[in-house]
Amino acid sequence: MFALVDCNNFYASCERVFAPRLEGRPLVVLSNNDGCVIARSNEAKALGIPMGAPYFKIEPLARAQGLVVRSSNYALYGDLSRRVMQILADCAPRTEIYSIDECFLDLAGLPQELTAQALAIARRVRQWTGIPVSIGMAPTKTLAKLANRLAKQGQTPTPPVLEWGRLADPAATLARVPVEDLWGIAGRWGGRLRALGLDHAQAVCLAEPRRLRQHFGVVMERIGWELRGVSCLPLERAPPPRQQILTSRSFGERLTELTELRAAVAAFAARAGEKLRAQGLCAQALSVFIQTSPFTTTAPYYANAATLGFEHPSQDTGTLIGCATRGLERIYRPGHAYQKAGVLLLDLVPAGVEQGTLFPYPPSDPQRSRRLMETLDRINRRQGRHTLRYGAEGMSGRWRMRQQLKSPAYTTRWEDLPIVRAS
DNA sequence: TCTGGGGTCCTAGGACCC
DNA sequence: TCTGGGGTCCTAGGACCC
């Protein structure tokens, strides 16, 4: 038996935890660079603001309707997520953190009163963190996801919890669920399922699994089995090691000069290196890409990428920046207004087991590099990111993101601690 | 003027191995 | 006219997730 705990409108809820006056008001959170809407409160959804809407298009409406708008504040969301996950880890024998706002629980061995248990979990998370959650429970992950969605929609006698086994008529419920609402099915497959006459979850459930496999492959076959109550997707305790690490950003302003791009790309490489070391990995190759805006119609679109292999596996920021810069110089073409760039680390291997080089040239000192990176990371962990950085990253730069509407990092910066006054 | 960032898995086909 | 059987690795493309 699985439970899926999902935080309601997570980013919007995080913004409200330390600003309770936003309770009940329509609220949206914007993507990096204040580009589009990536989270909406229920009130904002009711206004008809779609997910992913470019902000400049809804701005007039926003003003007229008193919409509250925030830049994304990942320091805050990440910290509140960690707290929620910690509470959940105490509530079940095994958990799987599925995303920043979702967690699967393995309910095996828990007392039978599952609904009562789940209601208590939801209350506890709300009381201890201020974050509202919904919980779906079922014998498979796919059904637990669905139960969660139905619970969120209020289709449950025990909000915010829905236990699949307590449904009076599961088949009729499935028949009311459009295929696109199933976990793992989006637009393309939805269209193809409908073309086969399978347009609701119950039709997929009744379809011959072999047929699903023929038309779509093993992924869809598993969805079919899971809808029938046959669990195919186990709880994953330890996340598998990363296969790639990407750091990319849209620029606050368009860039045309190589010098400016170089600083941006160096900063991305440095950040990617931090992530790499935090995971205990080394990269064996790096890819750098740049692109102009895909939405501009007045200038030709240009996008390109360069991939470079390393002499030997590395987690040294200096090496990463050097490679990224060489790659950039290969693909940079003057005359374009670049909108975005990124650095992708590839062929990751665990640090410490990498293949050495018999005749390194130029001679290098891996111990020295390792100590330097450890010191760099330690200082930046304690004193704040960017305290110590490479000169190539530049001090500021027009490429840095616009984030004009960001709330304070209430829980992760001393200066931003909220002050409570008694009156 | 203004449009996110970060990932995963699966499949088919080609090249190659013994 | 007829040409084995069993495998791996790599890449590109397509789909999906939050």
Short mmCIF file of C-alpha atoms in Angstrom, two decimals, chain A:
data_model
loop_
_atom_site.label_atom_id
_atom_site.label_comp_id
_atom_site.label_asym_id
_atom_site.label_seq_id
_atom_site.Cartn_x
_atom_site.Cartn_y
_atom_site.Cartn_z
CA MET A 1 0.00 0.00 0.00
CA PHE A 2 1.33 3.40 -1.03
CA ALA A 3 0.48 6.91 0.03
CA LEU A 4 1.35 9.95 -2.05
CA VAL A 5 1.65 13.12 0.00
CA ASP A 6 1.57 16.22 -2.21
CA CYS A 7 1.86 19.78 -0.96
CA ASN A 8 -0.99 21.94 -2.21
CA ASN A 9 0.18 24.70 -4.59
CA PHE A 10 3.54 24.31 -2.91
CA TYR A 11 5.40 27.49 -3.90
CA ALA A 12 2.34 29.62 -3.34
CA SER A 13 1.81 27.98 0.06
CA CYS A 14 5.46 28.64 1.00
CA GLU A 15 5.01 32.34 0.25
CA ARG A 16 2.03 32.40 2.60
CA VAL A 17 3.71 30.72 5.55
CA PHE A 18 5.52 33.90 6.55
CA ALA A 19 3.03 36.31 5.01
CA PRO A 20 -0.33 35.11 6.31
CA ARG A 21 -2.04 38.25 5.05
CA LEU A 22 -1.76 36.62 1.60
CA GLU A 23 -4.16 33.90 2.75
CA GLY A 24 -7.28 33.96 0.59
CA ARG A 25 -5.76 36.29 -2.00
CA PRO A 26 -4.90 35.26 -5.55
CA LEU A 27 -1.16 34.63 -5.70
CA VAL A 28 1.26 33.46 -8.38
CA VAL A 29 4.96 32.63 -8.33
CA LEU A 30 7.05 33.39 -11.41
CA SER A 31 9.81 31.36 -13.05
CA ASN A 32 13.43 32.42 -12.87
CA ASN A 33 13.92 35.81 -14.47
CA ASP A 34 10.28 36.63 -13.71
CA GLY A 35 9.30 35.08 -17.04
CA CYS A 36 6.19 32.96 -16.62
CA VAL A 37 3.79 31.66 -14.03
CA ILE A 38 4.97 28.42 -12.44
CA ALA A 39 2.71 28.19 -9.40
CA ARG A 40 -0.77 29.48 -8.59
CA SER A 41 -2.91 29.64 -5.51
CA ASN A 42 -6.46 28.30 -5.84
CA GLU A 43 -7.72 31.88 -6.07
CA ALA A 44 -5.34 32.57 -8.98
CA LYS A 45 -6.49 29.38 -10.72
CA ALA A 46 -10.07 30.57 -10.30
CA LEU A 47 -9.14 33.77 -12.15
CA GLY A 48 -8.30 31.60 -15.15
CA ILE A 49 -4.54 32.20 -15.10
CA PRO A 50 -3.00 29.23 -16.89
CA MET A 51 0.14 27.41 -15.81
CA GLY A 52 3.13 28.66 -17.78
CA ALA A 53 1.49 31.93 -18.84
CA PRO A 54 4.08 34.58 -19.76
CA TYR A 55 3.85 37.19 -17.07
CA PHE A 56 3.82 40.21 -19.36
CA LYS A 57 0.67 38.86 -20.97
CA ILE A 58 -1.28 38.59 -17.73
CA GLU A 59 0.13 41.68 -16.07
CA PRO A 60 -2.82 43.97 -16.93
CA LEU A 61 -5.28 41.42 -15.60
CA ALA A 62 -3.07 40.92 -12.57
CA ARG A 63 -3.22 44.60 -11.67
CA ALA A 64 -6.96 44.81 -12.15
CA GLN A 65 -7.66 41.73 -10.02
CA GLY A 66 -5.28 42.51 -7.19
CA LEU A 67 -3.10 39.51 -7.97
CA VAL A 68 -0.09 39.07 -5.69
CA VAL A 69 3.05 38.23 -7.64
CA ARG A 70 6.32 36.77 -6.35
CA SER A 71 9.65 35.86 -7.94
CA SER A 72 10.67 32.30 -7.19
CA ASN A 73 12.57 31.87 -3.93
CA TYR A 74 14.17 28.45 -4.05
CA ALA A 75 16.09 28.93 -0.82
CA LEU A 76 12.76 29.18 1.00
CA TYR A 77 11.00 26.41 -0.93
CA GLY A 78 13.92 24.03 -0.59
CA ASP A 79 14.14 24.54 3.15
CA LEU A 80 10.40 24.14 3.77
CA SER A 81 10.45 21.04 1.57
CA ARG A 82 13.21 19.54 3.69
CA ARG A 83 11.13 20.13 6.82
CA VAL A 84 8.03 18.53 5.33
CA MET A 85 10.03 15.50 4.19
CA GLN A 86 11.57 15.09 7.63
CA ILE A 87 8.15 14.94 9.25
CA LEU A 88 6.96 12.39 6.70
CA ALA A 89 10.04 10.24 7.27
CA ASP A 90 8.87 9.87 10.87
CA CYS A 91 5.37 8.84 9.83
CA ALA A 92 6.12 5.74 7.76
CA PRO A 93 8.70 2.95 7.76
CA ARG A 94 9.96 3.91 4.29
CA THR A 95 9.60 7.00 2.15
CA GLU A 96 10.62 8.11 -1.31
CA ILE A 97 11.10 11.82 -1.93
CA TYR A 98 9.71 12.12 -5.44
CA SER A 99 10.03 15.86 -6.01
CA ILE A 100 10.35 19.09 -4.07
CA ASP A 101 6.69 18.85 -3.04
CA GLU A 102 5.79 15.15 -3.28
CA CYS A 103 6.66 12.11 -1.25
CA PHE A 104 5.59 8.47 -1.50
CA LEU A 105 5.15 6.54 1.74
CA ASP A 106 5.20 2.78 2.05
CA LEU A 107 2.29 1.98 4.33
CA ALA A 108 3.13 -1.69 4.76
CA GLY A 109 2.82 -2.71 8.40
CA LEU A 110 0.89 0.35 9.47
CA PRO A 111 -2.35 -0.07 11.40
CA GLN A 112 -5.44 -0.64 9.29
CA GLU A 113 -7.06 2.71 10.02
CA LEU A 114 -5.28 4.25 7.05
CA THR A 115 -7.59 7.18 6.51
CA ALA A 116 -7.37 8.22 10.13
CA GLN A 117 -3.58 7.89 10.01
CA ALA A 118 -3.36 10.00 6.87
CA LEU A 119 -5.59 12.69 8.33
CA ALA A 120 -3.28 12.85 11.32
CA ILE A 121 -0.22 13.15 9.06
CA ALA A 122 -1.80 15.99 7.10
CA ARG A 123 -2.68 17.81 10.33
CA ARG A 124 0.82 17.38 11.67
CA VAL A 125 2.54 18.71 8.54
CA ARG A 126 0.18 21.67 8.48
CA GLN A 127 0.71 22.47 12.13
CA TRP A 128 4.47 22.05 12.15
CA THR A 129 5.31 23.76 8.83
CA GLY A 130 2.23 25.73 7.76
CA ILE A 131 2.09 23.80 4.48
CA PRO A 132 -1.24 22.19 3.49
CA VAL A 133 -0.99 18.74 1.91
CA SER A 134 -3.28 16.22 0.23
CA ILE A 135 -2.84 12.47 0.55
CA GLY A 136 -3.90 9.68 -1.81
CA MET A 137 -3.59 6.02 -0.83
CA ALA A 138 -3.78 2.95 -3.06
CA PRO A 139 -2.15 -0.40 -3.79
CA THR A 140 -0.05 1.08 -6.65
CA LYS A 141 1.80 4.33 -7.16
CA THR A 142 -0.24 5.22 -10.24
CA LEU A 143 -3.51 4.81 -8.34
CA ALA A 144 -2.10 6.70 -5.33
CA LYS A 145 -1.23 9.58 -7.66
CA LEU A 146 -4.77 9.51 -9.00
CA ALA A 147 -6.31 9.28 -5.53
CA ASN A 148 -4.26 12.31 -4.56
CA ARG A 149 -5.53 14.28 -7.53
CA LEU A 150 -9.13 13.39 -6.69
CA ALA A 151 -8.55 14.35 -3.06
CA LYS A 152 -7.25 17.73 -4.19
CA GLN A 153 -10.34 18.21 -6.31
CA GLY A 154 -12.45 17.60 -3.23
CA GLN A 155 -13.83 14.32 -4.56
CA THR A 156 -13.51 12.57 -1.21
CA PRO A 157 -15.65 12.21 1.89
CA THR A 158 -12.50 12.64 4.03
CA PRO A 159 -10.63 15.69 2.73
CA PRO A 160 -7.75 16.16 2.21
CA VAL A 161 -7.32 12.38 2.16
CA LEU A 162 -8.60 9.73 -0.23
CA GLU A 163 -8.16 5.99 0.24
CA TRP A 164 -8.73 4.18 -3.05
CA GLY A 165 -10.09 1.08 -1.39
CA ARG A 166 -12.89 3.05 0.20
CA LEU A 167 -14.35 4.19 -3.11
CA ALA A 168 -17.86 2.86 -3.60
CA ASP A 169 -17.35 2.28 -7.33
CA PRO A 170 -13.73 2.47 -8.52
CA ALA A 171 -14.64 1.53 -12.11
CA ALA A 172 -17.10 4.39 -12.38
CA THR A 173 -14.52 6.74 -10.90
CA LEU A 174 -11.90 5.65 -13.44
CA ALA A 175 -14.44 6.14 -16.22
CA ARG A 176 -14.67 9.83 -15.29
CA VAL A 177 -10.89 10.40 -15.44
CA PRO A 178 -9.53 11.65 -18.78
CA VAL A 179 -6.43 9.73 -19.86
CA GLU A 180 -4.31 12.87 -19.69
CA ASP A 181 -4.93 13.02 -15.93
CA LEU A 182 -3.02 9.79 -15.44
CA TRP A 183 0.57 9.87 -14.21
CA GLY A 184 2.84 9.34 -17.20
CA ILE A 185 0.38 10.38 -19.89
CA ALA A 186 0.48 13.83 -21.43
CA GLY A 187 -0.67 15.38 -24.70
CA ARG A 188 1.02 13.20 -27.29
CA TRP A 189 0.10 9.87 -25.81
CA GLY A 190 -3.30 11.20 -24.80
CA GLY A 191 -4.02 11.94 -28.45
CA ARG A 192 -2.82 8.54 -29.59
CA LEU A 193 -4.83 6.72 -26.89
CA ARG A 194 -7.94 8.60 -27.91
CA ALA A 195 -7.34 7.70 -31.53
CA LEU A 196 -7.50 4.08 -30.39
CA GLY A 197 -10.79 4.75 -28.61
CA LEU A 198 -9.24 4.79 -25.15
CA ASP A 199 -10.21 8.16 -23.75
CA HIS A 200 -10.63 7.58 -20.03
CA ALA A 201 -8.68 5.74 -17.35
CA GLN A 202 -11.13 2.86 -17.19
CA ALA A 203 -10.60 2.15 -20.90
CA VAL A 204 -6.83 1.96 -20.35
CA CYS A 205 -7.43 -0.26 -17.33
CA LEU A 206 -9.52 -2.69 -19.37
CA ALA A 207 -7.23 -2.65 -22.42
CA GLU A 208 -5.16 -5.76 -23.04
CA PRO A 209 -1.71 -5.00 -21.56
CA ARG A 210 -0.08 -6.72 -24.54
CA ARG A 211 -1.88 -4.32 -26.85
CA LEU A 212 -0.69 -1.33 -24.82
CA ARG A 213 2.84 -2.61 -25.16
CA GLN A 214 2.54 -3.06 -28.91
CA HIS A 215 1.30 0.47 -29.44
CA PHE A 216 3.31 2.39 -26.83
CA GLY A 217 5.97 0.22 -25.26
CA VAL A 218 6.58 -1.06 -21.79
CA VAL A 219 5.90 2.26 -20.04
CA MET A 220 2.24 2.28 -21.06
CA GLU A 221 1.88 -1.42 -20.32
CA ARG A 222 2.98 -0.72 -16.76
CA ILE A 223 0.39 2.04 -16.44
CA GLY A 224 -2.24 -0.50 -17.52
CA TRP A 225 -1.17 -3.02 -14.90
CA GLU A 226 -0.93 -0.39 -12.19
CA LEU A 227 -4.50 0.73 -12.90
CA ARG A 228 -5.56 -2.89 -12.40
CA GLY A 229 -3.93 -2.84 -8.99
CA VAL A 230 -0.79 -4.76 -9.97
CA SER A 231 2.16 -2.81 -8.63
CA CYS A 232 4.98 -2.41 -11.18
CA LEU A 233 6.70 0.69 -9.82
CA PRO A 234 8.43 0.01 -6.50
CA LEU A 235 9.28 2.56 -3.86
CA GLU A 236 12.79 3.81 -4.63
CA ARG A 237 14.72 4.40 -1.46
CA ALA A 238 18.07 5.75 -2.58
CA PRO A 239 17.98 7.93 -5.67
CA PRO A 240 20.26 6.51 -8.38
CA PRO A 241 23.41 8.58 -8.98
CA ARG A 242 22.95 11.50 -11.33
CA GLN A 243 23.74 10.94 -14.98
CA GLN A 244 24.10 14.58 -15.87
CA ILE A 245 24.18 17.94 -14.15
CA LEU A 246 22.86 21.04 -15.88
CA THR A 247 23.12 24.68 -14.94
CA SER A 248 21.44 27.08 -17.32
CA ARG A 249 19.74 30.45 -17.12
CA SER A 250 17.94 32.98 -19.21
CA PHE A 251 19.73 36.31 -19.01
CA GLY A 252 18.27 39.38 -17.38
CA GLU A 253 19.18 41.22 -20.57
CA ARG A 254 20.18 40.02 -24.01
CA LEU A 255 23.93 39.64 -24.43
CA THR A 256 25.91 40.25 -27.61
CA GLU A 257 29.54 40.38 -26.51
CA LEU A 258 31.76 37.36 -26.06
CA THR A 259 33.24 38.81 -22.86
CA GLU A 260 29.83 39.00 -21.24
CA LEU A 261 28.89 35.50 -22.32
CA ARG A 262 32.21 34.21 -21.06
CA ALA A 263 31.53 35.50 -17.55
CA ALA A 264 28.03 34.00 -17.55
CA VAL A 265 29.23 30.63 -18.81
CA ALA A 266 32.05 30.61 -16.25
CA ALA A 267 29.56 31.22 -13.46
CA PHE A 268 27.36 28.38 -14.74
CA ALA A 269 30.36 26.06 -14.88
CA ALA A 270 31.29 27.01 -11.32
CA ARG A 271 27.77 26.33 -10.06
CA ALA A 272 27.66 23.01 -11.93
CA GLY A 273 30.97 22.11 -10.28
CA GLU A 274 29.50 22.80 -6.84
CA LYS A 275 26.58 20.50 -7.56
CA LEU A 276 28.96 17.88 -8.92
CA ARG A 277 31.09 17.86 -5.77
CA ALA A 278 28.03 17.92 -3.51
CA GLN A 279 27.02 14.64 -5.17
CA GLY A 280 30.49 13.17 -4.82
CA LEU A 281 30.93 12.82 -8.58
CA CYS A 282 33.44 13.65 -11.29
CA ALA A 283 32.60 14.58 -14.87
CA GLN A 284 34.35 13.22 -17.93
CA ALA A 285 32.87 15.65 -20.43
CA LEU A 286 31.17 19.01 -20.59
CA SER A 287 28.75 20.56 -23.01
CA VAL A 288 28.14 24.29 -23.32
CA PHE A 289 25.25 25.83 -25.23
CA ILE A 290 24.04 29.32 -26.16
CA GLN A 291 20.88 30.45 -27.88
CA THR A 292 18.97 33.51 -29.00
CA SER A 293 15.31 33.93 -28.09
CA PRO A 294 13.11 31.37 -29.82
CA PHE A 295 10.22 33.85 -29.65
CA THR A 296 11.84 36.71 -31.55
CA THR A 297 10.60 37.02 -35.12
CA THR A 298 12.70 40.02 -36.10
CA ALA A 299 16.08 38.28 -35.98
CA PRO A 300 17.21 34.83 -37.08
CA TYR A 301 17.32 32.15 -34.42
CA TYR A 302 20.74 30.84 -33.52
CA ALA A 303 21.45 28.00 -31.13
CA ASN A 304 24.54 25.87 -30.86
CA ALA A 305 26.38 23.61 -28.48
CA ALA A 306 29.89 22.24 -28.11
CA THR A 307 30.91 19.13 -26.19
CA LEU A 308 34.44 18.57 -24.90
CA GLY A 309 35.88 15.49 -23.27
CA PHE A 310 38.33 15.77 -20.39
CA GLU A 311 41.78 14.32 -20.21
CA HIS A 312 40.71 12.56 -17.02
CA PRO A 313 37.60 12.76 -14.80
CA SER A 314 37.46 16.06 -12.95
CA GLN A 315 35.50 17.98 -10.34
CA ASP A 316 37.79 21.01 -10.42
CA THR A 317 36.02 24.28 -11.11
CA GLY A 318 39.09 25.69 -12.86
CA THR A 319 39.08 22.79 -15.32
CA LEU A 320 35.33 23.12 -15.89
CA ILE A 321 35.56 26.86 -16.53
CA GLY A 322 38.48 26.37 -18.93
CA CYS A 323 36.58 23.77 -20.94
CA ALA A 324 33.35 25.74 -20.96
CA THR A 325 35.20 28.81 -22.21
CA ARG A 326 36.91 26.90 -25.01
CA GLY A 327 33.57 25.43 -26.05
CA LEU A 328 31.90 28.83 -25.98
CA GLU A 329 34.57 30.35 -28.21
CA ARG A 330 33.89 27.61 -30.74
CA ILE A 331 30.17 28.29 -31.03
CA TYR A 332 29.98 32.03 -30.44
CA ARG A 333 28.94 34.01 -33.51
CA PRO A 334 28.97 37.81 -33.32
CA GLY A 335 25.88 39.77 -34.26
CA HIS A 336 23.34 37.79 -32.25
CA ALA A 337 21.44 38.87 -29.15
CA TYR A 338 21.80 35.86 -26.88
CA GLN A 339 19.01 35.09 -24.47
CA LYS A 340 20.20 32.01 -22.65
CA ALA A 341 23.21 29.77 -22.06
CA GLY A 342 24.03 26.70 -20.04
CA VAL A 343 26.65 24.18 -19.00
CA LEU A 344 25.95 20.44 -18.91
CA LEU A 345 28.27 17.97 -17.16
CA LEU A 346 28.27 14.49 -18.66
CA ASP A 347 29.64 10.98 -18.21
CA LEU A 348 29.58 11.32 -14.44
CA VAL A 349 31.52 8.83 -12.34
CA PRO A 350 31.94 8.53 -8.58
CA ALA A 351 34.85 10.60 -7.28
CA GLY A 352 37.77 8.53 -6.02
CA VAL A 353 37.45 5.59 -8.40
CA GLU A 354 38.30 7.46 -11.60
CA GLN A 355 40.90 6.08 -13.95
CA GLY A 356 44.23 7.82 -13.49
CA THR A 357 46.57 9.01 -16.20
CA LEU A 358 49.93 7.36 -16.62
CA PHE A 359 51.70 10.34 -18.17
CA PRO A 360 49.75 13.46 -17.24
CA TYR A 361 50.73 16.48 -19.29
CA PRO A 362 50.92 19.16 -18.16
CA PRO A 363 51.84 17.61 -14.81
CA SER A 364 48.95 18.06 -12.41
CA ASP A 365 48.50 17.63 -8.69
CA PRO A 366 45.12 16.05 -7.96
CA GLN A 367 45.59 16.34 -4.19
CA ARG A 368 46.12 20.06 -4.46
CA SER A 369 43.01 20.51 -6.61
CA ARG A 370 40.93 18.41 -4.22
CA ARG A 371 42.03 20.41 -1.20
CA LEU A 372 41.37 23.67 -2.99
CA MET A 373 37.84 22.63 -3.96
CA GLU A 374 37.09 21.40 -0.45
CA THR A 375 38.21 24.71 1.00
CA LEU A 376 36.24 26.68 -1.58
CA ASP A 377 33.07 24.73 -0.87
CA ARG A 378 33.50 24.92 2.88
CA ILE A 379 33.91 28.68 2.87
CA ASN A 380 30.96 29.17 0.56
CA ARG A 381 28.78 26.87 2.65
CA ARG A 382 29.53 28.84 5.78
CA GLN A 383 29.70 32.36 4.47
CA GLY A 384 27.15 32.11 1.69
CA ARG A 385 27.34 31.18 -1.97
CA HIS A 386 29.63 33.40 -4.10
CA THR A 387 31.69 34.50 -1.11
CA LEU A 388 34.71 33.00 -2.85
CA ARG A 389 34.67 32.67 -6.63
CA TYR A 390 36.76 32.63 -9.75
CA GLY A 391 37.70 35.90 -11.40
CA ALA A 392 36.35 34.58 -14.71
CA GLU A 393 32.82 34.75 -13.29
CA GLY A 394 32.98 38.54 -13.06
CA MET A 395 31.65 40.62 -10.22
CA SER A 396 28.23 41.42 -11.57
CA GLY A 397 26.98 41.32 -15.10
CA ARG A 398 23.93 42.14 -17.14
CA TRP A 399 23.25 38.44 -17.51
CA ARG A 400 22.08 38.02 -13.92
CA MET A 401 18.43 37.25 -13.53
CA ARG A 402 15.73 39.74 -12.84
CA GLN A 403 14.03 38.79 -9.61
CA GLN A 404 12.35 41.95 -8.56
CA LEU A 405 9.54 40.44 -6.54
CA LYS A 406 11.43 37.99 -4.36
CA SER A 407 10.40 37.41 -0.78
CA PRO A 408 13.05 37.16 1.97
CA ALA A 409 14.89 33.89 2.66
CA TYR A 410 13.04 33.71 5.98
CA THR A 411 14.51 30.44 7.16
CA THR A 412 18.02 30.39 5.69
CA ARG A 413 19.53 33.86 6.18
CA TRP A 414 20.03 35.49 9.55
CA GLU A 415 19.30 38.95 8.13
CA ASP A 416 15.98 37.71 6.76
CA LEU A 417 14.63 36.15 9.96
CA PRO A 418 11.06 37.30 10.45
CA ILE A 419 10.41 39.44 13.51
CA VAL A 420 7.37 38.72 15.62
CA ARG A 421 5.92 41.49 17.77
CA ALA A 422 3.50 40.95 20.62
CA SER A 423 0.95 43.67 21.13
#
